[in-house]
Amino acid sequence: DTAVSQTPKYLVTQMGNDKSIKCEQNLGHDTMYWYKQDSKKFLKIMFSYNNKELIINETVPNRFSPKSPDKAHLNLHINSLELGDSAVYFCASSPRPPGSYNSPLHFGNGTRLTVT
Amino acid sequence: AQSVTQLGSHVSVSEGALVLLRCNYSSSVPPYLFWYVQYPNQGLQLLLKYTTGATLVKGINGFEAEFKKSETSFHLTKPSAHMSDAAEYFCAVSWGSGGLTFGKGTHLIIQP
């Protein structure tokens, strides 16, 4: 059973386009995240939602807009794609509310975005 | 701000040899620390986590890590490397809003 699933797995698009990545978790977790992994494997948090409410919004261009229709879903929409947006985007979820320090994150398998 | 530093972007060991991956943390309060593994083209999988209490933490796949407050370290070890251990390993620290800050990763290479 897939715990955190992302679609699509691969996304190739041209500069200037708008694209979305979808994420769903069936773990019953309250908190979901988007992380970006660059070409050097560095992972950086982008957003976090708890029960559909935005709680973390790191320094991310406002071309990136997360949407959480319910606590099991957290989608990422990207407008006016740029070459520098090429990366692997990971969705993750956590069982505990914010401030619960010892909660591990459960990750999806990632979406590899290539902007040409 | 809390952070972790992983020493060595690449570590190469022979199959059957000891694996040692280094992680040092920077935290003004007792940290919550994690090790994750990423196999090629996959997401991150939790290997083990440290909360307060026992200093030696056992994880999956024969890995363990020792928390040393005096050295602000949380190094990952495995007594005998297997070819299937080849992957990217990340140390991470938990912070206020429930997110994790990751180290830059260590690529583990297993020589036959």
Short mmCIF file of C-alpha atoms in Angstrom, two decimals:
data_model
loop_
_atom_site.label_atom_id
_atom_site.label_comp_id
_atom_site.label_asym_id
_atom_site.label_seq_id
_atom_site.Cartn_x
_atom_site.Cartn_y
_atom_site.Cartn_z
CA ASP A 1 0.00 0.00 0.00
CA THR A 2 1.38 3.37 -1.02
CA ALA A 3 1.56 5.69 1.97
CA VAL A 4 2.54 8.98 0.31
CA SER A 5 1.99 9.10 -3.42
CA GLN A 6 2.93 11.82 -5.86
CA THR A 7 1.96 12.32 -9.46
CA PRO A 8 3.45 12.62 -11.93
CA LYS A 9 6.77 10.90 -11.33
CA TYR A 10 8.41 12.77 -14.20
CA LEU A 11 7.45 16.15 -15.62
CA VAL A 12 9.19 17.74 -18.59
CA THR A 13 7.98 21.14 -19.69
CA GLN A 14 9.10 24.38 -21.28
CA MET A 15 9.92 27.68 -19.65
CA GLY A 16 6.91 29.86 -19.01
CA ASN A 17 4.44 27.02 -18.63
CA ASP A 18 2.28 26.37 -15.58
CA LYS A 19 2.26 22.91 -14.02
CA SER A 20 0.92 21.10 -10.97
CA ILE A 21 2.16 18.22 -8.85
CA LYS A 22 -0.29 16.26 -6.77
CA CYS A 23 0.30 14.52 -3.45
CA GLU A 24 -1.90 12.25 -1.40
CA GLN A 25 -1.26 10.42 1.85
CA ASN A 26 -3.33 7.57 3.27
CA LEU A 27 -1.63 7.51 6.67
CA GLY A 28 -4.15 9.72 8.41
CA HIS A 29 -1.48 12.32 9.15
CA ASP A 30 -2.36 15.91 9.93
CA THR A 31 0.77 17.59 8.58
CA MET A 32 2.11 17.59 5.03
CA TYR A 33 5.19 19.14 3.45
CA TRP A 34 6.83 20.02 0.18
CA TYR A 35 10.59 19.73 -0.10
CA LYS A 36 12.83 20.59 -3.03
CA GLN A 37 15.97 18.56 -3.79
CA ASP A 38 18.44 20.22 -6.11
CA SER A 39 20.99 18.62 -8.42
CA LYS A 40 23.48 18.34 -5.55
CA LYS A 41 20.95 16.37 -3.51
CA PHE A 42 20.40 19.24 -1.07
CA LEU A 43 16.93 19.10 0.51
CA LYS A 44 15.15 22.29 1.47
CA ILE A 45 11.70 22.69 2.93
CA MET A 46 9.28 24.81 0.93
CA PHE A 47 5.90 24.58 2.61
CA SER A 48 4.07 22.82 5.41
CA TYR A 49 0.37 22.44 6.03
CA ASN A 50 -1.35 21.24 9.17
CA ASN A 51 -4.97 20.28 8.78
CA LYS A 52 -5.28 22.36 5.61
CA GLU A 53 -3.69 25.41 7.23
CA LEU A 54 -0.36 26.81 5.98
CA ILE A 55 2.17 26.82 8.81
CA ILE A 56 5.55 26.98 7.08
CA ASN A 57 6.26 29.13 4.07
CA GLU A 58 9.99 29.36 3.45
CA THR A 59 11.53 31.86 1.09
CA VAL A 60 9.94 30.53 -2.05
CA PRO A 61 8.98 32.60 -5.12
CA ASN A 62 5.28 33.36 -5.16
CA ARG A 63 5.11 31.50 -8.48
CA PHE A 64 4.84 28.45 -6.23
CA SER A 65 1.43 28.04 -4.64
CA PRO A 66 0.46 25.08 -2.47
CA LYS A 67 -3.15 24.02 -2.13
CA SER A 68 -4.58 21.66 0.44
CA PRO A 69 -8.21 20.72 -0.30
CA ASP A 70 -8.24 18.34 2.68
CA LYS A 71 -5.70 17.05 5.13
CA ALA A 72 -4.88 14.03 2.95
CA HIS A 73 -3.90 16.10 -0.07
CA LEU A 74 -1.31 18.78 -0.69
CA ASN A 75 -0.82 19.92 -4.26
CA LEU A 76 1.87 22.23 -5.63
CA HIS A 77 1.15 24.57 -8.49
CA ILE A 78 3.98 26.36 -10.25
CA ASN A 79 3.40 29.32 -12.56
CA SER A 80 5.75 30.66 -15.23
CA LEU A 81 8.29 27.88 -14.88
CA GLU A 82 11.97 28.82 -15.02
CA LEU A 83 15.08 26.77 -15.76
CA GLY A 84 16.11 27.02 -12.09
CA ASP A 85 12.94 25.24 -11.03
CA SER A 86 14.35 21.98 -12.38
CA ALA A 87 14.69 19.70 -9.38
CA VAL A 88 13.08 16.77 -7.61
CA TYR A 89 10.11 17.77 -5.50
CA PHE A 90 9.19 15.58 -2.54
CA CYS A 91 5.96 15.48 -0.68
CA ALA A 92 6.04 14.25 2.91
CA SER A 93 3.66 13.79 5.81
CA SER A 94 3.98 13.62 9.57
CA PRO A 95 1.64 12.23 12.23
CA ARG A 96 2.14 14.97 14.80
CA PRO A 97 1.14 18.61 14.94
CA PRO A 98 3.70 21.39 14.63
CA GLY A 99 6.07 21.66 17.53
CA SER A 100 6.16 17.92 18.03
CA TYR A 101 9.84 17.50 17.58
CA ASN A 102 10.28 13.76 17.39
CA SER A 103 7.95 13.02 14.51
CA PRO A 104 9.61 11.42 11.52
CA LEU A 105 8.53 12.42 8.06
CA HIS A 106 7.19 9.92 5.56
CA PHE A 107 8.23 10.79 2.03
CA GLY A 108 6.77 10.15 -1.39
CA ASN A 109 9.00 8.96 -4.21
CA GLY A 110 9.42 12.39 -5.69
CA THR A 111 8.55 14.21 -8.90
CA ARG A 112 11.47 14.98 -11.18
CA LEU A 113 10.73 18.31 -12.87
CA THR A 114 12.78 19.27 -15.90
CA VAL A 115 12.30 22.71 -17.40
CA THR A 116 13.72 23.21 -20.89
CA ALA B 1 18.85 28.03 14.07
CA GLN B 2 19.40 24.31 14.33
CA SER B 3 21.57 22.65 11.71
CA VAL B 4 23.51 19.49 10.97
CA THR B 5 26.82 19.02 9.21
CA GLN B 6 27.72 15.82 7.44
CA LEU B 7 31.44 15.31 6.98
CA GLY B 8 32.35 13.75 3.66
CA SER B 9 30.10 14.06 0.64
CA HIS B 10 31.32 10.63 -0.53
CA VAL B 11 32.39 7.62 1.53
CA SER B 12 33.71 4.44 -0.05
CA VAL B 13 34.06 1.15 1.84
CA SER B 14 34.64 -2.43 0.86
CA GLU B 15 31.86 -4.97 1.16
CA GLY B 16 31.99 -6.46 4.66
CA ALA B 17 33.84 -3.47 6.12
CA LEU B 18 32.63 -1.08 8.79
CA VAL B 19 30.47 1.81 7.63
CA LEU B 20 30.87 5.13 9.47
CA LEU B 21 28.96 8.21 8.33
CA ARG B 22 29.53 11.36 10.33
CA CYS B 23 26.99 13.92 11.49
CA ASN B 24 27.46 16.83 13.86
CA TYR B 25 24.62 18.98 15.07
CA SER B 26 24.34 22.55 16.16
CA SER B 27 21.62 23.08 18.68
CA SER B 28 21.12 25.22 21.74
CA VAL B 29 18.61 22.77 23.16
CA PRO B 30 18.53 18.94 23.23
CA PRO B 31 18.02 18.02 19.61
CA TYR B 32 15.82 15.47 17.94
CA LEU B 33 17.94 13.81 15.29
CA PHE B 34 17.20 11.49 12.41
CA TRP B 35 19.02 9.49 9.77
CA TYR B 36 17.35 8.89 6.42
CA VAL B 37 18.45 6.82 3.42
CA GLN B 38 17.64 7.58 -0.21
CA TYR B 39 18.05 4.86 -2.80
CA PRO B 40 18.35 5.92 -6.45
CA ASN B 41 15.15 7.42 -7.86
CA GLN B 42 13.29 6.93 -4.61
CA GLY B 43 12.10 9.00 -1.72
CA LEU B 44 13.69 9.17 1.70
CA GLN B 45 13.22 6.32 4.14
CA LEU B 46 13.69 6.66 7.88
CA LEU B 47 16.62 4.62 9.20
CA LEU B 48 16.44 5.67 12.84
CA LYS B 49 15.68 8.55 15.14
CA TYR B 50 17.03 9.87 18.42
CA THR B 51 14.85 11.39 21.06
CA THR B 52 15.88 11.81 24.69
CA GLY B 53 17.06 8.76 26.56
CA ALA B 54 19.28 5.97 25.28
CA THR B 55 22.40 7.20 23.54
CA LEU B 56 22.70 4.19 21.22
CA VAL B 57 19.86 4.00 18.74
CA LYS B 58 19.22 0.95 16.60
CA GLY B 59 17.60 1.30 13.22
CA ILE B 60 16.63 -0.78 10.26
CA ASN B 61 18.96 -2.78 8.00
CA GLY B 62 21.56 -3.24 10.76
CA PHE B 63 22.35 0.45 11.16
CA GLU B 64 22.77 2.19 14.48
CA ALA B 65 23.81 5.63 15.66
CA GLU B 66 25.34 6.93 18.84
CA PHE B 67 24.37 10.26 20.32
CA LYS B 68 27.33 11.99 21.98
CA LYS B 69 26.39 15.25 23.60
CA SER B 70 29.98 16.14 24.51
CA GLU B 71 30.95 15.92 20.83
CA THR B 72 27.60 17.17 19.46
CA SER B 73 27.67 14.15 17.17
CA PHE B 74 25.25 11.53 15.91
CA HIS B 75 27.35 9.27 13.69
CA LEU B 76 25.78 6.38 11.78
CA THR B 77 27.48 2.99 11.74
CA LYS B 78 27.01 -0.50 10.40
CA PRO B 79 29.45 -3.30 11.29
CA SER B 80 29.50 -4.95 7.89
CA ALA B 81 28.64 -3.21 4.64
CA HIS B 82 26.51 -4.88 2.02
CA MET B 83 26.26 -3.98 -1.63
CA SER B 84 22.61 -3.05 -1.10
CA ASP B 85 23.67 -0.30 1.33
CA ALA B 86 24.90 1.86 -1.54
CA ALA B 87 22.74 4.98 -1.35
CA GLU B 88 22.60 8.60 -0.21
CA TYR B 89 22.38 9.10 3.55
CA PHE B 90 20.99 12.20 5.23
CA CYS B 91 21.24 13.37 8.79
CA ALA B 92 18.44 15.70 9.90
CA VAL B 93 17.39 17.74 12.93
CA SER B 94 13.86 18.61 13.95
CA TRP B 95 12.81 22.19 14.63
CA GLY B 96 9.95 24.25 15.93
CA SER B 97 7.16 23.93 13.40
CA GLY B 98 7.70 20.24 12.88
CA GLY B 99 9.90 20.49 9.84
CA LEU B 100 13.27 18.85 9.40
CA THR B 101 16.53 20.52 8.39
CA PHE B 102 18.72 18.13 6.45
CA GLY B 103 22.46 17.85 6.08
CA LYS B 104 23.94 17.89 2.59
CA GLY B 105 24.03 14.13 2.40
CA THR B 106 26.74 11.49 2.14
CA HIS B 107 26.94 9.22 -0.85
CA LEU B 108 27.94 5.74 0.29
CA ILE B 109 29.80 3.62 -2.23
CA ILE B 110 30.36 -0.08 -1.61
CA GLN B 111 33.34 -1.66 -3.33
CA PRO B 112 33.03 -5.38 -4.14
#
